[in-house]
Every structure is written in C-alpha cells, then in structure tokens.
Coordinates of C-alpha atoms and ligand atoms in Angstrom, one line a residue:
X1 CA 240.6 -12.7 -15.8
X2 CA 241.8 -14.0 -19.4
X3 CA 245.3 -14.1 -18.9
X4 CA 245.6 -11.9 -22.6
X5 CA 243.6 -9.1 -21.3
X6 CA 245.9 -9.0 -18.1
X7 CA 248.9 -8.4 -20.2
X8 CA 247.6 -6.0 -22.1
X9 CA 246.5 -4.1 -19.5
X10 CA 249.9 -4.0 -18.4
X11 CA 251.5 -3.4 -21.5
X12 CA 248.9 -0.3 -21.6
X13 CA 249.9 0.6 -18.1
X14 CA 253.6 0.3 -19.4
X15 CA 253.3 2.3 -22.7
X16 CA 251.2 5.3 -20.6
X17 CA 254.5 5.5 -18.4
X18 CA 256.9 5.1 -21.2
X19 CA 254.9 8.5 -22.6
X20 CA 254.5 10.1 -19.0
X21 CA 258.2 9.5 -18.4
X22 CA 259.6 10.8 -21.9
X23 CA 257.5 13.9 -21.3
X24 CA 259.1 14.4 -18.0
X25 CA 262.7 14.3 -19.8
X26 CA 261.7 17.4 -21.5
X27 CA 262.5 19.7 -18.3
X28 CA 265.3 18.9 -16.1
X29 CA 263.0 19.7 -12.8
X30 CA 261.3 16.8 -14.1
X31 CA 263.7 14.5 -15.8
X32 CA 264.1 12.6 -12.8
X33 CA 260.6 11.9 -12.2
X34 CA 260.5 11.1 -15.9
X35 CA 263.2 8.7 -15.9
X36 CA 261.4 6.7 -12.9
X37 CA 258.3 6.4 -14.3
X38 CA 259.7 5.1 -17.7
X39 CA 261.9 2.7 -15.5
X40 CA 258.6 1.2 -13.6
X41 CA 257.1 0.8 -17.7
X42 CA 259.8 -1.2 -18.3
X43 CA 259.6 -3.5 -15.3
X44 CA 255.8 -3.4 -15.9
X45 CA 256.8 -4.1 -19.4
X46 CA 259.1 -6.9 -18.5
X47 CA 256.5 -8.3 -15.4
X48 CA 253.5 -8.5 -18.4
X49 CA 255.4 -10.9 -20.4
X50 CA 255.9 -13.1 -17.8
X51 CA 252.2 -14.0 -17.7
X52 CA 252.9 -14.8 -22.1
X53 CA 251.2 -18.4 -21.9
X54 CA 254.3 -19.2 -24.7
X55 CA 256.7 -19.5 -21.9
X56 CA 256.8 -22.9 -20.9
X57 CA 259.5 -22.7 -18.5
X58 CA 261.1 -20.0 -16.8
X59 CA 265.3 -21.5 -16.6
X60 CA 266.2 -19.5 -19.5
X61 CA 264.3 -16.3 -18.4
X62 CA 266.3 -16.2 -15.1
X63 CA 269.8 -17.0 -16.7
X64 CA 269.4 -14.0 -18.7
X65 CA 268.5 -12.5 -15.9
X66 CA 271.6 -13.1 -13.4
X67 CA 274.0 -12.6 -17.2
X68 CA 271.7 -9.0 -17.7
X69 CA 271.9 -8.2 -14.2
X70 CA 276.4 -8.9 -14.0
X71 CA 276.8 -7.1 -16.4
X72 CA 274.2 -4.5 -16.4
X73 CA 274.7 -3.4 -12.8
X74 CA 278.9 -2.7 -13.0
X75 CA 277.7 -0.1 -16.3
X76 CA 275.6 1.7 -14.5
X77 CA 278.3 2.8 -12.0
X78 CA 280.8 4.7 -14.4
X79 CA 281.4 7.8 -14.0
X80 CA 279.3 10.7 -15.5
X81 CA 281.7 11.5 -18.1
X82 CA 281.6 8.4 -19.4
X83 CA 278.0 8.7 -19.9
X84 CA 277.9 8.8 -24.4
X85 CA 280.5 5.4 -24.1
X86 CA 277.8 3.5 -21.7
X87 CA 274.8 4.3 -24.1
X88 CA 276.5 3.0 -26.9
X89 CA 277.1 0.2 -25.7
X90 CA 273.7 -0.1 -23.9
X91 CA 272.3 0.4 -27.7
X92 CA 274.4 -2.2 -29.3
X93 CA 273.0 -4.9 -26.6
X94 CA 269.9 -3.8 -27.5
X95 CA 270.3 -3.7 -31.2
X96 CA 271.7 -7.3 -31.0
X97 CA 268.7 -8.6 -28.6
X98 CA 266.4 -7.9 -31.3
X99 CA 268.7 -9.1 -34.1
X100 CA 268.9 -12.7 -32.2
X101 CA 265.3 -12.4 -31.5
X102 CA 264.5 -12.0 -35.6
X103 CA 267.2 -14.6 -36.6
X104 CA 265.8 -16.7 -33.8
X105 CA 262.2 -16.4 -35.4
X106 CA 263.3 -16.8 -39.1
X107 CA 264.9 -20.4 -38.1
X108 CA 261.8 -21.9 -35.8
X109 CA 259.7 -21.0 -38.0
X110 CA 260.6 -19.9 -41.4
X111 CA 257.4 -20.1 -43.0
X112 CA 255.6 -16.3 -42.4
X113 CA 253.1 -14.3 -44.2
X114 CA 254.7 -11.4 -46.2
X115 CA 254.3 -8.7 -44.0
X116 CA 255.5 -10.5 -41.4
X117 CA 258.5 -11.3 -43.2
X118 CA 259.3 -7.8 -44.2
X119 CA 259.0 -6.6 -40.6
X120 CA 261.7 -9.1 -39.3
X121 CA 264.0 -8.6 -42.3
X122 CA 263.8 -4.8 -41.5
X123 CA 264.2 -5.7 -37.5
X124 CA 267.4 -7.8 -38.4
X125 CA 268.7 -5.4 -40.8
X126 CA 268.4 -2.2 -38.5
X127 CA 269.2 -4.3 -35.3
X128 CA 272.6 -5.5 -37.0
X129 CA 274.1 -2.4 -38.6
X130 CA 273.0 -0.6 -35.4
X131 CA 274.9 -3.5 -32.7
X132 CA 278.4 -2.8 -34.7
X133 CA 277.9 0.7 -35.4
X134 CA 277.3 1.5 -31.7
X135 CA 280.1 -0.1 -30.8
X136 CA 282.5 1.2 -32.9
X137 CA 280.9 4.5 -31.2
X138 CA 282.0 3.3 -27.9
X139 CA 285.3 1.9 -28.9
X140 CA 285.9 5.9 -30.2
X141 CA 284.4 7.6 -27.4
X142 CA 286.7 5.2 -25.5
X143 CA 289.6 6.1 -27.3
X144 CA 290.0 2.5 -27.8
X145 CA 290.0 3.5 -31.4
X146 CA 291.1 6.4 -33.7
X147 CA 288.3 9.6 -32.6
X148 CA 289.1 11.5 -35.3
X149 CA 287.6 10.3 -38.6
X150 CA 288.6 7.5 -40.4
X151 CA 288.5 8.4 -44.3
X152 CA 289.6 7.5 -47.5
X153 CA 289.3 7.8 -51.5
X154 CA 286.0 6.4 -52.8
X155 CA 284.7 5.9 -49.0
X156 CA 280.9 7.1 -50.5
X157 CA 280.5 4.9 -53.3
X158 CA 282.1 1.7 -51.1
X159 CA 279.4 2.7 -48.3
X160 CA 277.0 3.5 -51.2
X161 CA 277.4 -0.2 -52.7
X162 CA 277.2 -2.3 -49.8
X163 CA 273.8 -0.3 -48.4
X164 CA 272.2 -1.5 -51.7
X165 CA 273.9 -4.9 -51.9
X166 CA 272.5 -5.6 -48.2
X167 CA 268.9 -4.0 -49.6
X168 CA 269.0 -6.2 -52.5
X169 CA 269.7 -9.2 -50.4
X170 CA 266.6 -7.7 -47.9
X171 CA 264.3 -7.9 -51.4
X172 CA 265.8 -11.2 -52.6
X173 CA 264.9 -12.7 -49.3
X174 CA 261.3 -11.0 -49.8
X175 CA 260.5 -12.3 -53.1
X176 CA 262.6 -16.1 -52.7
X177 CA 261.6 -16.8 -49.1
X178 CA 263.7 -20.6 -49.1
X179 CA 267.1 -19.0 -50.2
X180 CA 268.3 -18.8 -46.6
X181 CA 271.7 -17.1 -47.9
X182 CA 269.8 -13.9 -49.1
X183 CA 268.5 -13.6 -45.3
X184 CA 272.6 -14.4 -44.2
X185 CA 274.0 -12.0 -46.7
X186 CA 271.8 -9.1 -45.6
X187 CA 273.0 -9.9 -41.9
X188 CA 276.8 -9.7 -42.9
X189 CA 276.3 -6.6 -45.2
X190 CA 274.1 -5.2 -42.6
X191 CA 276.9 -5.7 -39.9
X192 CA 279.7 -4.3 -42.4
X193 CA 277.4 -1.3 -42.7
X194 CA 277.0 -0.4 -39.3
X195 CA 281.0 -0.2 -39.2
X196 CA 281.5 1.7 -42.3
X197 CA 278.7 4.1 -41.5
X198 CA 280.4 4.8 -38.0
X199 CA 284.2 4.7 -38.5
X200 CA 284.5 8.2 -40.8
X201 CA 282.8 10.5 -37.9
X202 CA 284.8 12.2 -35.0
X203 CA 284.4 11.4 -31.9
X204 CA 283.1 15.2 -31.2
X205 CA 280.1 14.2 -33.4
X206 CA 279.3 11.0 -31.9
X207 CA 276.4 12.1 -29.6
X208 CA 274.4 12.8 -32.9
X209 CA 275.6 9.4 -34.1
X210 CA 274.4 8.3 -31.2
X211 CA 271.1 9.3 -31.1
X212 CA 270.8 8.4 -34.9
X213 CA 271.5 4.6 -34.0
X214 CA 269.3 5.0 -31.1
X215 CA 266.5 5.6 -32.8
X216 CA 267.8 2.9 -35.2
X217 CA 267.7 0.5 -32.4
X218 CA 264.0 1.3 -31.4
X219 CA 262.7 1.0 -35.1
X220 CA 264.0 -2.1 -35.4
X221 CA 261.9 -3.1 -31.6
X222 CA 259.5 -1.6 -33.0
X223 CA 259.4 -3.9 -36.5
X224 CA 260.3 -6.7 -33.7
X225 CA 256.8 -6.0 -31.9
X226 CA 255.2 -6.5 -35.5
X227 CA 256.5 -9.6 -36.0
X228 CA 256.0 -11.3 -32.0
X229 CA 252.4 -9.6 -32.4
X230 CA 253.6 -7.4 -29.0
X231 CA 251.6 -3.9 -28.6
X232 CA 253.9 -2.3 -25.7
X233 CA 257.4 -3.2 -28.2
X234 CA 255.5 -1.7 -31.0
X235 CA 254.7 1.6 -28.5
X236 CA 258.2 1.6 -27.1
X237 CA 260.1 0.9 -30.5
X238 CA 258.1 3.7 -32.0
X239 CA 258.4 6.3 -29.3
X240 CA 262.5 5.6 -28.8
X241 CA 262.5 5.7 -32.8
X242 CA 261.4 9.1 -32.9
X243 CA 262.4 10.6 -30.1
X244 CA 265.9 9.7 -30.9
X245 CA 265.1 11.3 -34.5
X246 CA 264.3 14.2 -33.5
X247 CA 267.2 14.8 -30.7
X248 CA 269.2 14.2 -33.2
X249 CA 268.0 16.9 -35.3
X250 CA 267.5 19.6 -32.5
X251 CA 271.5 18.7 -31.6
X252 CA 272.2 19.3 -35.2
X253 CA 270.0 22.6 -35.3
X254 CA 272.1 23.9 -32.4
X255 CA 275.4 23.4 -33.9
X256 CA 273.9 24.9 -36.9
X257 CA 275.0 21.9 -38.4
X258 CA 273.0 19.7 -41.4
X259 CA 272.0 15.8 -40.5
X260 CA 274.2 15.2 -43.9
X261 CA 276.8 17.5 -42.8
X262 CA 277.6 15.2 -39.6
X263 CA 276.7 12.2 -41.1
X264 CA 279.0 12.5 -44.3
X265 CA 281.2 15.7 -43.2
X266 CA 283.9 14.2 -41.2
X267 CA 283.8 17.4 -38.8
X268 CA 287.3 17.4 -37.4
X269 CA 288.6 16.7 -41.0
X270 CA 286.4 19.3 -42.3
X271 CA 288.9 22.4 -43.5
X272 CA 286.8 25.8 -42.9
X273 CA 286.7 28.4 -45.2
X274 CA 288.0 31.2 -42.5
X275 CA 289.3 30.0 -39.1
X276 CA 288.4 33.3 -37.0
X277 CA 289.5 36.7 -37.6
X278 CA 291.3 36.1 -34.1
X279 CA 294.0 38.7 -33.4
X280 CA 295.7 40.9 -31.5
X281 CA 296.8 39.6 -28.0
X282 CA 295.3 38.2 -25.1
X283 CA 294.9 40.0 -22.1
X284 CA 295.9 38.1 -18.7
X285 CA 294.2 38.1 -15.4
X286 CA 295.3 37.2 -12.0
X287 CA 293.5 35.4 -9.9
X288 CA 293.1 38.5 -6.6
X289 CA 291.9 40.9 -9.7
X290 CA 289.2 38.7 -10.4
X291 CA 288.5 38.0 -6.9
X292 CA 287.8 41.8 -6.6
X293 CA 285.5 41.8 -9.6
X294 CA 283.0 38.9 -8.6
X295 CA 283.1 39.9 -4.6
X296 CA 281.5 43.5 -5.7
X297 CA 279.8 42.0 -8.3
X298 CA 275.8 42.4 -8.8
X299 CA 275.3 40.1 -11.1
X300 CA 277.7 37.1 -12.4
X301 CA 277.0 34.2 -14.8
X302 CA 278.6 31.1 -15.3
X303 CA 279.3 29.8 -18.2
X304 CA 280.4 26.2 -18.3
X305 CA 281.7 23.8 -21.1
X306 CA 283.2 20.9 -21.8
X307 CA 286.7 22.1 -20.0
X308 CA 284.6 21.6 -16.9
X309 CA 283.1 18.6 -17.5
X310 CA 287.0 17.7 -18.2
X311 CA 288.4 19.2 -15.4
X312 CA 285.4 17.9 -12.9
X313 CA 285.1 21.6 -11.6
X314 CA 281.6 21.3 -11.4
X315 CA 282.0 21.3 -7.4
X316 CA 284.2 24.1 -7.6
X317 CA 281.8 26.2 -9.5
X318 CA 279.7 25.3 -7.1
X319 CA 281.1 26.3 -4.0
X320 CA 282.3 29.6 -5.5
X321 CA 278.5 30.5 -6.5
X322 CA 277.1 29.7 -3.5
X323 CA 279.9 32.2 -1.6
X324 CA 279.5 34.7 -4.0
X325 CA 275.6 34.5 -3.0
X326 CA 276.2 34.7 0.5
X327 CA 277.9 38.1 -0.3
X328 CA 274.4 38.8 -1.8
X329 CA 275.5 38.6 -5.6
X330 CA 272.8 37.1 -7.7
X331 CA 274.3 34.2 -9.5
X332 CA 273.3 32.4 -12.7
X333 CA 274.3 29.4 -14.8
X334 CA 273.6 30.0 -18.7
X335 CA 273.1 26.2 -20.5
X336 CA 274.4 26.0 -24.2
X337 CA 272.3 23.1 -25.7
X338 CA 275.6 21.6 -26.9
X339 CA 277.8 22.9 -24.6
X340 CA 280.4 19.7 -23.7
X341 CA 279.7 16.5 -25.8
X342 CA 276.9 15.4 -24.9
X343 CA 273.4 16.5 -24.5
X344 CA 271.9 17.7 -20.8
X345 CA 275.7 17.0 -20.1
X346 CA 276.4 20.8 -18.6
X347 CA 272.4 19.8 -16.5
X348 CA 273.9 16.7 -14.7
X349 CA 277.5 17.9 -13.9
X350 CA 275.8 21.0 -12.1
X351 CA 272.8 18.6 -10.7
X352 CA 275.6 16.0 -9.6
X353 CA 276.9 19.3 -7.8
X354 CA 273.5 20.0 -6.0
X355 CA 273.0 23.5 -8.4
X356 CA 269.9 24.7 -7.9
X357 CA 267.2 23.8 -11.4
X358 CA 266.2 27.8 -10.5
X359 CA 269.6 29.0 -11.4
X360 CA 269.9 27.2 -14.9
X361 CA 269.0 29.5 -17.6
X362 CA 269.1 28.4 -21.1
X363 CA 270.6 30.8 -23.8
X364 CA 267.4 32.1 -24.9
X365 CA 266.8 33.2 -21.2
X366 CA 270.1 34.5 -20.4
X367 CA 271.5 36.6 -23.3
X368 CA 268.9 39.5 -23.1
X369 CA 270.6 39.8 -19.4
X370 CA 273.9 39.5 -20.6
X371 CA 274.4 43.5 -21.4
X372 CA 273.5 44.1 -17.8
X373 CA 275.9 41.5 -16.0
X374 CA 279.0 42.4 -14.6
X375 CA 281.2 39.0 -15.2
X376 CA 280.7 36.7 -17.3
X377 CA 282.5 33.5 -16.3
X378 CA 283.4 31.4 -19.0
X379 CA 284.3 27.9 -17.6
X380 CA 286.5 25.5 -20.4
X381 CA 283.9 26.9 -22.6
X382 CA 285.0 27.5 -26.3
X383 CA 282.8 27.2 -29.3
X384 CA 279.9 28.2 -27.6
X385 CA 281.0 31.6 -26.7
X386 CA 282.5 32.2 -30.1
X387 CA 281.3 35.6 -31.7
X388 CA 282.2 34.5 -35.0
X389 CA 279.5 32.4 -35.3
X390 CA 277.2 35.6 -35.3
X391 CA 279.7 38.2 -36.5
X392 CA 281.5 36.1 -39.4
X393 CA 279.6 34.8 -42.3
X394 CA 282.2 32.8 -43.3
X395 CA 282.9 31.0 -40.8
X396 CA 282.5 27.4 -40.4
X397 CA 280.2 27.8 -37.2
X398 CA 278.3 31.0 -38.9
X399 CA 274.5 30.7 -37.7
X400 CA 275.4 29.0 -34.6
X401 CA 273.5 30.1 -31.9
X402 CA 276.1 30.8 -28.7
X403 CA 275.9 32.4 -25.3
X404 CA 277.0 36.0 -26.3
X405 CA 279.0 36.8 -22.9
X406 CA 280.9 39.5 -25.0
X407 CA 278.3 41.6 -24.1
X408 CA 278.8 41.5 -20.2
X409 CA 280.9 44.2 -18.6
X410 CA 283.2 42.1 -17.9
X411 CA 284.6 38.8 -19.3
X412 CA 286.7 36.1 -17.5
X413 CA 287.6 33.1 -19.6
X414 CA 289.1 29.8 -17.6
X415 CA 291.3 27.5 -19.9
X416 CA 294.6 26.0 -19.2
X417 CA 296.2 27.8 -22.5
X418 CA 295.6 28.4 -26.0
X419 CA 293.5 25.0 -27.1
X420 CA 290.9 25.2 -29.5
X421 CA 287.2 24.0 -29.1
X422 CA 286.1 21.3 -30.9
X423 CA 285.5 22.9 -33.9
X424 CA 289.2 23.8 -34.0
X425 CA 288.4 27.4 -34.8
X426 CA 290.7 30.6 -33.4
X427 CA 288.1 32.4 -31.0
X428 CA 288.0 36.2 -31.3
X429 CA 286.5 36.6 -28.0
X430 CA 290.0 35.7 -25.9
X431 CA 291.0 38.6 -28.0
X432 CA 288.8 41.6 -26.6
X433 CA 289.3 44.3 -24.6
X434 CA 286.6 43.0 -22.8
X435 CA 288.1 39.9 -21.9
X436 CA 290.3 38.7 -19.1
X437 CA 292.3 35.3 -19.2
X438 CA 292.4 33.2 -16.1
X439 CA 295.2 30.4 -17.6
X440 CA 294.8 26.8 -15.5
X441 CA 292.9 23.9 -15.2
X442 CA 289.2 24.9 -14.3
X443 CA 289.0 23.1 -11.2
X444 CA 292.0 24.7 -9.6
X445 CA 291.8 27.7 -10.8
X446 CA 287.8 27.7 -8.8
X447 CA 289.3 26.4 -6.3
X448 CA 292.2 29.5 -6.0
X449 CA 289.4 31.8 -6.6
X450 CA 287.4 30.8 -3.5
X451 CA 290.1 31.0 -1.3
X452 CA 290.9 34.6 -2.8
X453 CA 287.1 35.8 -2.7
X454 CA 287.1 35.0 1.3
X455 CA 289.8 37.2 1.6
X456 CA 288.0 40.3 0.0
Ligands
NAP501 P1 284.8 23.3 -26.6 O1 284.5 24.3 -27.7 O2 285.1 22.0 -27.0 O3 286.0 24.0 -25.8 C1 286.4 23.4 -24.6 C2 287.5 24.3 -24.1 O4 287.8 23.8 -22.8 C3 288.8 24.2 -24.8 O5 289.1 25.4 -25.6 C4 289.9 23.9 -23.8 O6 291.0 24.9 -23.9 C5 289.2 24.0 -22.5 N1 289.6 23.0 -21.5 C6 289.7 21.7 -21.7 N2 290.1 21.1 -20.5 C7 290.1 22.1 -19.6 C8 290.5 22.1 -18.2 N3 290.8 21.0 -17.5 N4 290.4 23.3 -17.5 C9 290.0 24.4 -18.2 N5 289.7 24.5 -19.5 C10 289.8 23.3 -20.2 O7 283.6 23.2 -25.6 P2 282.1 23.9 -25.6 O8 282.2 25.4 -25.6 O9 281.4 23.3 -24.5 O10 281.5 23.5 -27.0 C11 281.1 22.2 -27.2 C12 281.4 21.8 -28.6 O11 281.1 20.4 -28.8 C13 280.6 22.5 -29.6 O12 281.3 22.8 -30.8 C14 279.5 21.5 -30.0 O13 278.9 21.7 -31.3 C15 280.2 20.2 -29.9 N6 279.3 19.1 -29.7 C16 278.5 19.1 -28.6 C17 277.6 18.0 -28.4 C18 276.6 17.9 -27.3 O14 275.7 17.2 -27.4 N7 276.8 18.7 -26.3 C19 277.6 16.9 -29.3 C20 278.5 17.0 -30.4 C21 279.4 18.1 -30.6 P3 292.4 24.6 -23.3 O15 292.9 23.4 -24.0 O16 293.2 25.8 -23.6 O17 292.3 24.4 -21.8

C-alpha cells in the first residue's frame, strides 16, 4: 500500500479514538476507558508519523524520545493533588513544541503562501503566550509564586496595549513577509502576554485558567496541522480547542461566575457587596454524639470538599461509609461540580479510595433526597454548602448552585476551625440550629469517628 494512504488510515484510526475517548470522559464509569482509548490515538498518532517519508533519519526522533520519556515519566507519578500544577506544565511543553515547530518552519523555509503564513503566525502566537502563561500557572498552583492576584493601576490598558502591539506585529508580518523582526516581535509580545494575562488571577481560579490555555494550546496544534498539511493535528488541535472551551465555561457556569469575571475579576481581591448574614453562634458536636446519629442512621450523605482533598481523608471517608453500610445504612456521596479546585477532583479522591461510581450522586440527583436524610456530612466543604448563594441576593456567590444539606435532619460540618472557603465569605450554615460542628482535621476526625461507631 502507498505509504500516504497507510498514514492516513491511522491518523483516521487515531482521530475516531481521540473522539471515542473524549466521549468516554463525560461519565466517570467510563472515564477510564476513555482515557485509554485516547492514549492508544496518540500512540497510533505518533506510530503514523513514523511512516512520514520526510523523515530521513530516525537519531533525532529517539533523542526526543529518551528526553520526553525522563522527564515525562517522573510527572506522571505526583501525587493526586498536585494534579492542576502537572497539567500546566504538561500544557506549556506542549504550547512550546508547537511554537518551535512554527519558528522552526518560518526559518527553513520562509517563503509560504498566505494562508499558510497566517496559520503559523497564529500557531506561534497562541503556542507562545500559552507556554509562559501555563507556567506562571504552575509556578502559582506551586506556591512557588504569589497565589493571590498580582494587580496594579492601569494593569488593563498595559495588557490592552501589548495584545494589540503583538497583533500588529502578527499583521505586519502578514502583509511584509521579509521583515523577520515583525515575526520576532510578535513572539516576545506574545510571550509577555501570556505572563501578564496569568499573573493577576488567584490561584483558586486557576483551573479555569487552565482549561482556557488548554484549549489555547490545542488551537494553536490545530493551526500547526494546517501549516505541516497533518489531518489527525488538525482533528486533535480542534477537538482539545473546544473541549477545553467549553469546560471552561461549564466550570464558570457552576460557580455562577462570568468568563470576564475570572478572567479580569481578580477573585480573591474581589471585595463582595455582603459577606454572609452569618450570625449567632456555632453549635459544637462531640465526636460519641455523632457516632450515635450515623450508627441509627437510615440514610447519610457525604459531602466532601476541598478540606478533604487537603486533609487526604478520602480513605477515612471511606472506611466509615463502608461500616456504616454494614450496619445496613444506605450511604451516598453528593458531587459539587466545583467542589475542591479542580474539576472531577472530589471523582478521583473517592475512585483513588475504591468508592463505589453507584454511590456518586451529582447535586442535581441528590438535593430532592436531601429533606429525607438524616445526616448530612459535610467534609472540608465550604462554599458549596453555603445557603447564601440561594437565600441572599446580594451575595457575591448569589445564583450559585450548592448542595443544599440544610435541608437534612441533621447536619455535621468537619473543619479544623473557623476558615473560610475560597470565596472568603462568612457561611450561614455553621450557624443553624440544624447544624453540628465537628472541629479537626477531616482525616482524624473520620478516623475518631470510626473507632466511636464500632463501639455503638
Ligand atoms: P472551600 O469553600 O474552599 O472550603 C474548604 C473548607 O475546608 C474550608 O472552609 C476549610 O475550613 C476546610 N478545610 C481545609 N483543610 C481542612 C482539613 N485538613 N480538615 C478539615 N477541613 C479542612 O471548598 P469547597 O466547598 O470544596 O468549594 C470549592 C471552591 O473552590 C468553590 O468556591 C469553587 O467555586 C472554587 N473553585 C473550584 C474549582 C474546581 O474546579 N473544583 C475551580 C476553581 C475554583 P478550616 O480552615 O476551618 O478547616
């Protein structure tokens, strides 16, 4: 067979797997499958352009190899949590491989018809102000750098200026092809960019970042398969683009916050216009009293947020489901879609613990059962328990969707004292009669409790 239809029939095989395995992402009993499958289109992906009769020799190819392998394989063993610091950094190396692969194009052979040219200016443009601004998102999520956000006077109009000083270099380079510095300048202002778009969010808000620069990254691979003439980058640039679009939007959405909002807001600087009507005091809880509660329990749902993913409880929550259902009380976790910082991060704590897919419920699911459960554990959650959001117009979180356990029977609330969420807002619902406060860090407190069921 022609060696071009062989590669693209593997570049077809790849791109059906890359869309088999991003519709397997969309349910957590399948996300696994899905990630496999879009693994085996990358290798397929990678195997096809092996056959490319442009490679003349293959030393190169396996350098990268061994240098992308060292490095790669160390990444992938961090620990869960530092899951959102990984991907950025995974997104930068990616940005920056299709970058090098556009400046590398423009200086063999700088001669290219004009659609050709705008494709790579556009790769180089994204790839750059995507490779620094992912990993100033690292270097935050890291705390190798200031998390909260980095502002000052005039910040806009400075951002505002050198986005169109590094178009107007993009167009100059368009319409004077031989003036090499137009294509240079764009790179720098591109790179300057991707820093000053990054530095004035919080950490908190990084995730959206994230996914923004994402699908930055696979526009630009994308623009990169229009100008290397390759279908499967074009598939795969396009698919990553999007997808990353629209998580990005359905993460705003559930913090009921605008694109413009996190983008421009700098959320953790942002001063709300009411910070909770939270008063009164908060009623305590010892740990035997809320033994008794769950161990005669019918029904009891966990709530978990990021002061689990903080305290690594997850195995704790675990073990203390799995006795209270051996005592024949029906046990369910309800998933906030932005519960801890990142998202599905609530999904793979409680998959890393061997929870059940079955006993995930996602808001929608679990608040209609809510009235008719008899504790409601809330597990370092904060912000996504907060009745404000639906009771107080004016609050900064108004019109956020949350897990309403204030309408259990019965609510416990594990944190180690009186922290805020990250919204920094006062929560009414440590306030009500309802609620009981379990004070400690989430994993020890579990850990107390299971001990203190078995003795019931
Ligand atoms: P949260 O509102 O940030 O609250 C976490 C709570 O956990 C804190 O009040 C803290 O109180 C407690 N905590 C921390 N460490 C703990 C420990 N070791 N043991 C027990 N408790 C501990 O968390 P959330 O309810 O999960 O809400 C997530 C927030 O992040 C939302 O506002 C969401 O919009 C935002 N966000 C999420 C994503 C995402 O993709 N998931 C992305 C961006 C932003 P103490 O200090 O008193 O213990």
């Amino acid at each position: 067979m022609n060696s071009t239809y062989l590669i693209e029939a593997i570049y077809l095989l790849a791109s059906v797997l890359f869309i088999l395995g991003l519709k397997g992402l969309s349910h957590p009993d399948s996300a696994r499958r899905g990630m496999i499958m879009a693994a085996a289109g990358m290798a397929a992906a990678l195997v096809g352009t092996l056959f490319k009769p442009e490679i003349v020799h293959y030393h190169w190819i396996v350098i990268g190899l061994v240098i992308g392998s060292a490095i790669g394989i160390p990444m992938a063993m961090v620990p869960m949590t530092a899951m959102p610091q990984r991907t950025a950094l995974s997104h930068a190396f990616g940005a920056l491989a299709a970058s090098l692969v556009g400046i590398a194009e423009f200086t063999i052979s700088p001669d290219m018809a004009p659609f050709r040219r705008g494709a790579l200016g556009f790769e180089v443009m994204l790839g750059s102000l995507t490779t620094t601004g992912s990993l100033i998102a690292a270097a935050k999520l890291q705390e190798l750098m200031r998390g909260t956000p980095i502002q000052f006077k005039g910040q806009h109009i400075v951002n505002l200026m050198l986005a169109l000083t590094m178009v107007g270099f993009y167009i100059g380079w368009l319409t004077h092809p031989d003036t090499a510095i137009f294509f240079y300048g764009m790179i720098g202002c591109a790179f300057a960019f991707g820093i000053m778009l990054v530095i004035p969010i919080g950490a908190a808000d990084m995730p959206v970042v994230m996914s923004l620069l994402n699908s930055y990254a696979g526009l630009s691979s994308a623009a990169t398969g229009f100008v290397l003439s390759n279908n499967v980058l074009i598939i795969a640039g396009t698919l990553d683009g999007f997808s990353g679009f629209i998580l990005s939007i359905l993460m705003c959405r559930a913090m009921n916050r605008s694109m413009t909002n996190v983008l421009f807001g700098g959320f953790g600087a942002v001063t709300g216009t009411d910070t909770g009507a939270a008063a009164g005091t908060m009623r305590e809880v010892g740990l035997d009293d809320v033994a008794v509660q769950l161990a005669y329990a019918n029904q009891v749902v966990f709530v978990p947020g990021y002061g689990m993913a903080t305290a690594q409880a997850q195995h704790a929550v675990r073990e203390l489901g799995n006795l209270l259902e051996e005592r024949g009380v029906s046990v369910k976790y309800a998933i906030h879609p932005v519960a801890g910082r990142m998202p599905g991060h609530m999904n793979v704590l409680l998959a890393e613990a061997n929870v059940p897919y079955s006993s995930l419920y996602e808001m929608e699911q679990i608040n209609p059962e809510l009235p008719a459960t008899d504790v409601a554990m809330v597990i370092g959650a904060n912000d996504v328990v907060n009745p404000d959001a639906r009771d107080n117009p004016n609050s900064p979180i108004a019109g956020m969707p949350i897990i309403e356990v204030d309408r259990a029977r019965s609510v416990i609330v594990l944190k180690r004292g009186k922290g805020k969420g990250f919204s920094g807002l006062e929560n009414p619902l440590f306030f009500k009669s309802v609620t009981g406060m379990l004070y400690g860090d989430a994993k020890s407190s579990l850990t107390s409790l299971v001990q203190a069921v078995q003795k019931v």
